[in-house]
CSV table of C-alpha atoms in Angstrom, one decimal:
chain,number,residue,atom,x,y,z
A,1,UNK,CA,0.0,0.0,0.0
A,2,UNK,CA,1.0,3.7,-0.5
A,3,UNK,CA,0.8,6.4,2.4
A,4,UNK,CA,-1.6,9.4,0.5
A,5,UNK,CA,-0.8,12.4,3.0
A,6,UNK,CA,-3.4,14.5,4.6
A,7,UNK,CA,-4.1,17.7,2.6
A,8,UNK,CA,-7.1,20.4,1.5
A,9,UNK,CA,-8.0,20.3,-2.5
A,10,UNK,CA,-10.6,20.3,-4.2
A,11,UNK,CA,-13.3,17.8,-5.0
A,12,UNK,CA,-15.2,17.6,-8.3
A,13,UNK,CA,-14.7,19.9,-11.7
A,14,UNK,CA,-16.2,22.8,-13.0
A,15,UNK,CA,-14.3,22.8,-16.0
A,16,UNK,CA,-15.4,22.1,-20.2
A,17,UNK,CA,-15.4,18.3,-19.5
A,18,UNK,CA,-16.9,18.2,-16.1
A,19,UNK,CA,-20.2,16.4,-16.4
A,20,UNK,CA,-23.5,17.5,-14.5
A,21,UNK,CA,-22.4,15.1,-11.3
A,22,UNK,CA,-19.1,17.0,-11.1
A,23,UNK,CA,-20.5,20.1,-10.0
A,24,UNK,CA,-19.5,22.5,-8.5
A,25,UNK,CA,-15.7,22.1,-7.5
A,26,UNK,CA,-15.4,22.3,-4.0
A,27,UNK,CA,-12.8,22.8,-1.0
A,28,UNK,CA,-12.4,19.5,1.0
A,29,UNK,CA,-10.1,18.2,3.8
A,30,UNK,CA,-9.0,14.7,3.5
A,31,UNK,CA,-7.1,12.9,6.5
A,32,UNK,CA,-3.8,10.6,5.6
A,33,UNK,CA,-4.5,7.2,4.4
A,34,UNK,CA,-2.9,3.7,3.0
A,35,UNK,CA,-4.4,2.7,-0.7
A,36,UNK,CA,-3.4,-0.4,-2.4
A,37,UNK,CA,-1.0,0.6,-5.3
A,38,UNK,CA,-2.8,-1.1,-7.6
A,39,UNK,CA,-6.3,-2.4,-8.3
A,40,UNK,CA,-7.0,-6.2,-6.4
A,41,UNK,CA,-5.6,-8.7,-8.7
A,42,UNK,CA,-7.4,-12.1,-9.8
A,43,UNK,CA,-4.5,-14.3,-7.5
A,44,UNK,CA,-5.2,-11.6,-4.9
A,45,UNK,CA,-9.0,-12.4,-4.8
A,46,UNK,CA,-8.0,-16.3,-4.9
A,47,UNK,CA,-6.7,-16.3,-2.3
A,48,UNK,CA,-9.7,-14.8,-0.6
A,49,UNK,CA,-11.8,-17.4,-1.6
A,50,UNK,CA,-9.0,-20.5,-0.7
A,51,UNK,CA,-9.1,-18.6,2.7
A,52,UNK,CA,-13.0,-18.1,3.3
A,53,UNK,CA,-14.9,-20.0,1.0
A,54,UNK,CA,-16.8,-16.7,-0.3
A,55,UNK,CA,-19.1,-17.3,-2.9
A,56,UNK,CA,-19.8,-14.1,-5.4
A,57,UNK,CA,-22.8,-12.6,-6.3
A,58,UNK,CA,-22.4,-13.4,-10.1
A,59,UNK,CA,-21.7,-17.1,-8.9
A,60,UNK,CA,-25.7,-17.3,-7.5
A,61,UNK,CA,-29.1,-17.3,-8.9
A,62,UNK,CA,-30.8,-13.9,-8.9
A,63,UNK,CA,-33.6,-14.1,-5.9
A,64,UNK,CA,-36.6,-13.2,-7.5
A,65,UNK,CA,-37.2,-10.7,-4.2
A,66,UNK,CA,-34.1,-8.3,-5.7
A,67,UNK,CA,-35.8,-8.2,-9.1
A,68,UNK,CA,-38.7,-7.3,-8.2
A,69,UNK,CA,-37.7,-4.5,-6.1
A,70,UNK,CA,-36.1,-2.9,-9.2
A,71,UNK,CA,-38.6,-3.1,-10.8
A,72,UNK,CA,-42.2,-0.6,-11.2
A,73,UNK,CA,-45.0,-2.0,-8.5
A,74,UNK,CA,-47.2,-3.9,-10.6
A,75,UNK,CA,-45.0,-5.8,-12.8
A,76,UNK,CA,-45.3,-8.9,-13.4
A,77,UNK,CA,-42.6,-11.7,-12.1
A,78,UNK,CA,-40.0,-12.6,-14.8
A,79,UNK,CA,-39.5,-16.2,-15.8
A,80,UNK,CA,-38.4,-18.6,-13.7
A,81,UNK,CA,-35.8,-19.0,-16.3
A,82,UNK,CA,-34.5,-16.1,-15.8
A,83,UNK,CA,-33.5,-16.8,-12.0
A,84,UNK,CA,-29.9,-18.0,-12.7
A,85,UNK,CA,-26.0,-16.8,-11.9
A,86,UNK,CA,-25.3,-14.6,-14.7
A,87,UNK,CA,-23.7,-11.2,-15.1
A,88,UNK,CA,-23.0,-8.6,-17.5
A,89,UNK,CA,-20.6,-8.7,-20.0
A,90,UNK,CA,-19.5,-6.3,-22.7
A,91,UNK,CA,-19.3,-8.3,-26.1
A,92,UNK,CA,-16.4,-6.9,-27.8
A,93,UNK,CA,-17.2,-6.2,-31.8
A,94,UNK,CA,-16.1,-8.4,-34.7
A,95,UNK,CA,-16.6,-6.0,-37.9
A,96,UNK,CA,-15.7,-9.6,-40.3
A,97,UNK,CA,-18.0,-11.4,-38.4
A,98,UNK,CA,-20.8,-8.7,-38.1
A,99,UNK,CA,-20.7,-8.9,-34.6
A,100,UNK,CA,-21.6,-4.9,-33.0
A,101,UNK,CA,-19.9,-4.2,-29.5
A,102,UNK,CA,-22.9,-4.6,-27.1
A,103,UNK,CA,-23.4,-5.8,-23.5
A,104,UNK,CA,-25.4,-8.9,-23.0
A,105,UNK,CA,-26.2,-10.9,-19.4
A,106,UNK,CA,-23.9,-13.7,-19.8
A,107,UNK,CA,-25.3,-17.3,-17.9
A,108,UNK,CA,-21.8,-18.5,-16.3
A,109,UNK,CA,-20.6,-15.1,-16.4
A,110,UNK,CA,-18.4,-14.6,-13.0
A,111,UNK,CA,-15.0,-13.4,-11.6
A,112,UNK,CA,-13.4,-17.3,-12.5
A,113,UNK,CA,-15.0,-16.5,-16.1
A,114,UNK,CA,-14.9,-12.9,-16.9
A,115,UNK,CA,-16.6,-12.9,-20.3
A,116,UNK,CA,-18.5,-16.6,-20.1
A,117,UNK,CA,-18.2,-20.4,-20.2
A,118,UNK,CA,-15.1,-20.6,-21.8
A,119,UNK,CA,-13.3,-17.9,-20.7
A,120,UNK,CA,-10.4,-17.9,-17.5
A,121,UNK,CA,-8.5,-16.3,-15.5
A,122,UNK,CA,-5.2,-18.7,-15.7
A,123,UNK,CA,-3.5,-16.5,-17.6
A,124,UNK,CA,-4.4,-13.5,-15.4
A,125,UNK,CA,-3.4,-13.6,-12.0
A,126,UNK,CA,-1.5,-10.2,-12.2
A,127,UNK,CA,-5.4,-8.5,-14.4
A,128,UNK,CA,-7.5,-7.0,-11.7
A,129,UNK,CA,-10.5,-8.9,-10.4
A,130,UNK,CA,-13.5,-8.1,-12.6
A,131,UNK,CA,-17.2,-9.5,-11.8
A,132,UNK,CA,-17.7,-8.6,-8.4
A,133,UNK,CA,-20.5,-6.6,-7.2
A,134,UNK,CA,-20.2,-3.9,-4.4
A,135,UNK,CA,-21.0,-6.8,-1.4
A,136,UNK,CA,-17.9,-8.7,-3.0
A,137,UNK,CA,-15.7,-5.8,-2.8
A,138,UNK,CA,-16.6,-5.0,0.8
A,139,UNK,CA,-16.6,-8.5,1.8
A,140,UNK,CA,-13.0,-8.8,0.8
A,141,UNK,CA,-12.3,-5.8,2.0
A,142,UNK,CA,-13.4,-6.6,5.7
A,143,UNK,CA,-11.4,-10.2,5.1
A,144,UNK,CA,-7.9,-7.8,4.3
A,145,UNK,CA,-8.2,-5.8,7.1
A,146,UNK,CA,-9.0,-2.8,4.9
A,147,UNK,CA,-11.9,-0.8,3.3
A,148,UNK,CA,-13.0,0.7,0.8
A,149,UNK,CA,-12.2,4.3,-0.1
A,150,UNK,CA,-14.8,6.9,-0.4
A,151,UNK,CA,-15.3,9.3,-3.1
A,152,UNK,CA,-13.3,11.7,-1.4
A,153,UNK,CA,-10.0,9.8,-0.6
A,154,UNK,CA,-10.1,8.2,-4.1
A,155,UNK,CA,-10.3,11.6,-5.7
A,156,UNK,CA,-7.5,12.7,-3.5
A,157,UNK,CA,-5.2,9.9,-4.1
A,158,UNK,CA,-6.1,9.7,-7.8
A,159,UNK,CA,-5.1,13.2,-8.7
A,160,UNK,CA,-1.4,12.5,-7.4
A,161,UNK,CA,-0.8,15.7,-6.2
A,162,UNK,CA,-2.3,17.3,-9.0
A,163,UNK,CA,-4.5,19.1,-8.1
A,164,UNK,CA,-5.4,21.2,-10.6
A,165,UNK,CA,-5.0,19.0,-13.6
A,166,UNK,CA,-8.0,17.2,-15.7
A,167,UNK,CA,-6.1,14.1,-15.8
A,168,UNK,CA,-4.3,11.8,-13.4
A,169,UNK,CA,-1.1,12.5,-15.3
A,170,UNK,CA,-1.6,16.3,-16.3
A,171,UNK,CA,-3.1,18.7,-18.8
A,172,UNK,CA,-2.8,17.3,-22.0
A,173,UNK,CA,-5.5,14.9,-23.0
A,174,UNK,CA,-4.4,11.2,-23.8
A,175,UNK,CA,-2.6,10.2,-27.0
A,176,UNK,CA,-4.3,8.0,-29.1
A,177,UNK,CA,-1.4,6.4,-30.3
A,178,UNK,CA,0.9,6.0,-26.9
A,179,UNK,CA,-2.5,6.1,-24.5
A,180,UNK,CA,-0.7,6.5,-20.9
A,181,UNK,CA,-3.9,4.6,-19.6
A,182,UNK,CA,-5.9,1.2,-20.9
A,183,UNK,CA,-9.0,2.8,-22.7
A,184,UNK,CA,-10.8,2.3,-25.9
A,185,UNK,CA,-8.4,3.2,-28.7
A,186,UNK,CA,-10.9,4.0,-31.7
A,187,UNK,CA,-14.5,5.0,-32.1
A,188,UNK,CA,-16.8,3.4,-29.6
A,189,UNK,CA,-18.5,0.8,-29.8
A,190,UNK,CA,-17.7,-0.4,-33.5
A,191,UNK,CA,-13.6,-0.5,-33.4
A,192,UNK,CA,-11.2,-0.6,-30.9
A,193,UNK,CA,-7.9,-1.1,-32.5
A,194,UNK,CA,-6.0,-1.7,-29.2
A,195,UNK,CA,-2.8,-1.0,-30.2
A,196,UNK,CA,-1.6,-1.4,-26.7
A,197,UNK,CA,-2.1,-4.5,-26.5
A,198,UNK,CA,-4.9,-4.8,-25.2
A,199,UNK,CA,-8.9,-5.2,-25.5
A,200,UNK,CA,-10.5,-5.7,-22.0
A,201,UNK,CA,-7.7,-5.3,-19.1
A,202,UNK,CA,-4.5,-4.8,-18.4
A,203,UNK,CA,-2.1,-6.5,-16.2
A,204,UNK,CA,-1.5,-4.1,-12.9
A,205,UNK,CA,1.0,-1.8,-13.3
A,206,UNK,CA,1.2,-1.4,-17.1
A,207,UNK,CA,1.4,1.9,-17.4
A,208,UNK,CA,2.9,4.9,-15.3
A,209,UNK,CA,2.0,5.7,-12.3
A,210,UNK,CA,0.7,8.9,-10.7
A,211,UNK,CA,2.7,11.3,-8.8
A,212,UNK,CA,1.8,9.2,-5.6
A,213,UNK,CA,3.0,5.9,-7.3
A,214,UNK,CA,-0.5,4.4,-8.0
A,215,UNK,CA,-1.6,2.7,-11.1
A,216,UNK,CA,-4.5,2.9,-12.9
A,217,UNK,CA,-6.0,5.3,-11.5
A,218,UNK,CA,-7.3,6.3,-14.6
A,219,UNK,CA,-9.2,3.0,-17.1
A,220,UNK,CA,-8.5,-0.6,-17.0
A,221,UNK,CA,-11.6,-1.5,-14.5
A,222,UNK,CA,-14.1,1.2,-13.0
A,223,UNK,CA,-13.4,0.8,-8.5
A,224,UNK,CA,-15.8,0.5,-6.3
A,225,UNK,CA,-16.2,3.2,-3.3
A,226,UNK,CA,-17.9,3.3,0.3
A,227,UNK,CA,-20.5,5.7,-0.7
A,228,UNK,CA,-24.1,5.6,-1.5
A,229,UNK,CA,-24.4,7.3,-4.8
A,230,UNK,CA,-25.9,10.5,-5.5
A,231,UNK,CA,-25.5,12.6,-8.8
A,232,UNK,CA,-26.7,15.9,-7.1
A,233,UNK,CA,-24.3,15.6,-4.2
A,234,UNK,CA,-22.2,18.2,-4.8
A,235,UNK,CA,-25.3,20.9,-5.1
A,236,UNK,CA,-24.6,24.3,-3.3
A,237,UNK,CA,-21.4,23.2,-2.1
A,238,UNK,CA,-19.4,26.1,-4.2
A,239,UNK,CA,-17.2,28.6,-2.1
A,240,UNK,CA,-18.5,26.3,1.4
A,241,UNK,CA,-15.9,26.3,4.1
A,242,UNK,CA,-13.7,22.7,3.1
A,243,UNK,CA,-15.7,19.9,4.2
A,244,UNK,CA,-13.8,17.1,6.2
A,245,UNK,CA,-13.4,13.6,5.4
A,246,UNK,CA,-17.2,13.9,3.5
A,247,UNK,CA,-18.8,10.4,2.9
A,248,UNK,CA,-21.8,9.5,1.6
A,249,UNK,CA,-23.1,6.6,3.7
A,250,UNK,CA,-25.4,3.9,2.6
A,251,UNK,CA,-28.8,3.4,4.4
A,252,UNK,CA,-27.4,-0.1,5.0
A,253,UNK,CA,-25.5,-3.0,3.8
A,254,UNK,CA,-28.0,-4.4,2.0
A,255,UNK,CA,-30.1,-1.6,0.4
A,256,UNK,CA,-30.0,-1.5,-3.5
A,257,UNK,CA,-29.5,2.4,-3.7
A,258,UNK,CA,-26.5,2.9,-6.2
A,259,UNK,CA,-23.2,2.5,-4.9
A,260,UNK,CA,-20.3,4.9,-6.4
A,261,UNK,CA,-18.1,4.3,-9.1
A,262,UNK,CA,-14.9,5.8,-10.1
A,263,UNK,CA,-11.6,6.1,-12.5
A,264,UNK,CA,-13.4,4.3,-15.6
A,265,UNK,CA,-12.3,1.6,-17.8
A,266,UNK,CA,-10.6,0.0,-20.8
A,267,UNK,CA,-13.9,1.2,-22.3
A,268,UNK,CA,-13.6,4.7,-21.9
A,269,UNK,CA,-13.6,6.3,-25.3
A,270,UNK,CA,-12.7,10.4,-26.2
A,271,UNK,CA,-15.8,10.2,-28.3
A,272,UNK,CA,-18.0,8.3,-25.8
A,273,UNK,CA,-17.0,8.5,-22.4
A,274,UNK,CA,-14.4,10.3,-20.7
A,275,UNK,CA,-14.5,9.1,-16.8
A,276,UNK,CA,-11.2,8.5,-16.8
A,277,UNK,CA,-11.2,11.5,-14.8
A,278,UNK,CA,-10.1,12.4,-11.7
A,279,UNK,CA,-13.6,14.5,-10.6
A,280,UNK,CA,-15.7,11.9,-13.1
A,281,UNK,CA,-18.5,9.6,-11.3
A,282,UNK,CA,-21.2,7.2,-11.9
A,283,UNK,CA,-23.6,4.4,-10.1
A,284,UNK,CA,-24.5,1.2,-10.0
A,285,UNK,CA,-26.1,-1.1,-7.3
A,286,UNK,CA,-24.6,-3.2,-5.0
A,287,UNK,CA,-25.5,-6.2,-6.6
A,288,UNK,CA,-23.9,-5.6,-10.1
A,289,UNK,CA,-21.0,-6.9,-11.4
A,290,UNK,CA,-19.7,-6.5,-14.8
A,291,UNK,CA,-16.5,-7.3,-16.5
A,292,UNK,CA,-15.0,-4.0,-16.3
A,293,UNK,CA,-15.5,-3.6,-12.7
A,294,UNK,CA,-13.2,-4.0,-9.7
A,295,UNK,CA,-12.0,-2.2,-6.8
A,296,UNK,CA,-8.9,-1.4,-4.3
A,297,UNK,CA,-8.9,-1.0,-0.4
A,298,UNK,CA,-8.1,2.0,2.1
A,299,UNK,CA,-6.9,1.5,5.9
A,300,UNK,CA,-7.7,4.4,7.5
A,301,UNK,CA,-5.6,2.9,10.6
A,302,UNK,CA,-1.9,2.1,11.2
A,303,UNK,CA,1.5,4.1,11.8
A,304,UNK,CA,2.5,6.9,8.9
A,305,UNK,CA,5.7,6.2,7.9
A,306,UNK,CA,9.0,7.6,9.1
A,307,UNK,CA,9.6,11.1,8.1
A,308,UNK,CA,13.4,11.2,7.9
């Protein structure tokens, strides 16, 4: 992990690129903290499950009780059929085969098989952990000794000392042909021409770090954070004294309010979506799991290090 020092920034963006959820910028205090250096890793989350036994929420049926709560009163109850482990998964496109980039909910789908039956992980012990819902992130979390970060010490850690820069590494927006992070090289969703290397993730560390020596803190997999969600929750916060440690608490464990999302993912496009920002956010719910989500952990406890 990498000790992020104690400091008063700003939060959110009120620039050309900022989107509705980002503002107003705003003054906030955030205390020092440890953050992982680099997202969880598949052998990471392994071992997790060797240790505890944890089964996933991609990895069991859908009660038919969490459906139905998403969905308008009145409607009717979906197939039985439809009650099985699955999860989302972004279908990459195939232009020779007529195949357009799409998501689809994927029966199998789970963080063993990221993209289906037939897909693995053996080859990617060192590619962050992808198909875990919000519980699963928290539950390994709690298991590590750690948590997750809010919104707030995220932001602050992602910038890298930055603080008034758009981008994790700077000013300039990325290079299409030398991307410093694992995004959607081409024009979303018909062609990604990955000239990195790479379609979905990345291995950890495969690009540069920030000035505070984290990785991917911009693409490769959206991370999960503490906080409950809520687009409008920077509203009339502008030229307000610096708010301290802010957080954004769920009503409880189990509610299915959004959750928060942040740094985006190796589907980030410049013509589609540009939350690879610092200040960028989004939403899902806690039971969602996708195969461009994952997460890293916070401890909020334990010594600073040596100052000499």
């Amino acid at each position: 992990m990498v000790w992020i020092p104690s400091g008063t920034g700003v939060q959110g963006s009120d620039d050309d690129r900022a989107l509705p959820e980002e503002r107003p910028a705003h003054a906030l205090h955030v205390s020092g903290f440890w953050i992982d250096r680099h997202e969880v890793t598949n052998a990471e989350f392994a071992r997790f499950v060797r240790a505890t036994g944890y089964v996933t929420t991609s990895e069991l049926p859908t009660p038919l009780e969490r459906i139905m709560l998403q969905l308008p009163p009145g409607s009717p109850e979906p197939d039985p059929s439809a009650l099985v482990a699955a999860s989302a998964v972004f279908i990459m496109p195939d232009p020779q085969l007529g195949v357009p980039g799409g998501w689809d909910y994927v029966q199998g789908a789970d963080w063993r098989h990221p993209e289906g039956p037939g897909s693995s992980i053996e080859a990617r012990g060192n590619h962050p952990v992808v198909q875990v819902s919000w519980w699963d992130a928290m539950a390994y979390a709690a298991w590590a000794g750690k948590q997750l970060p809010t919104e707030a010490q995220w932001e602050w850690a992602a910038r890298g000392g930055l603080l008034d820069a758009p981008y994790v590494w700077g000013f300039e927006p990325p290079d299409r042909e030398h991307p410093p992070l694992n995004m959607w090289q081409g024009t979303f969703p018909q062609f990604n021409a990955a000239k990195d290397g790479y379609l979905a993730t990345a291995p950890v560390e495969s690009y540069a770090p920030n000035g505070y020596g984290l990785y991917d803190m911009a693409g490769n997999v959206w991370e999960w954070c503490a906080d409950a969600f809520d687009p409008h929750a920077y509203r009339g916060l502008a030229n307000q004294p610096a708010l301290e440690d802010p957080f954004q608490a769920p009503i409880d464990a189990q509610d299915l309010a959004p959750r928060s999302l942040r740094g985006g993912s190796f589907l980030c496009s410049d013509n589609f979506c540009t939350r690879y920002r610092p200040s960028a956010r989004t939403g899902n719910t806690p039971d969602s799991a996708t195969n461009h989500t994952g997460f890293r952990c916070v401890k909020t406890s334990g010594p600073e290090p040596s100052r000499k």
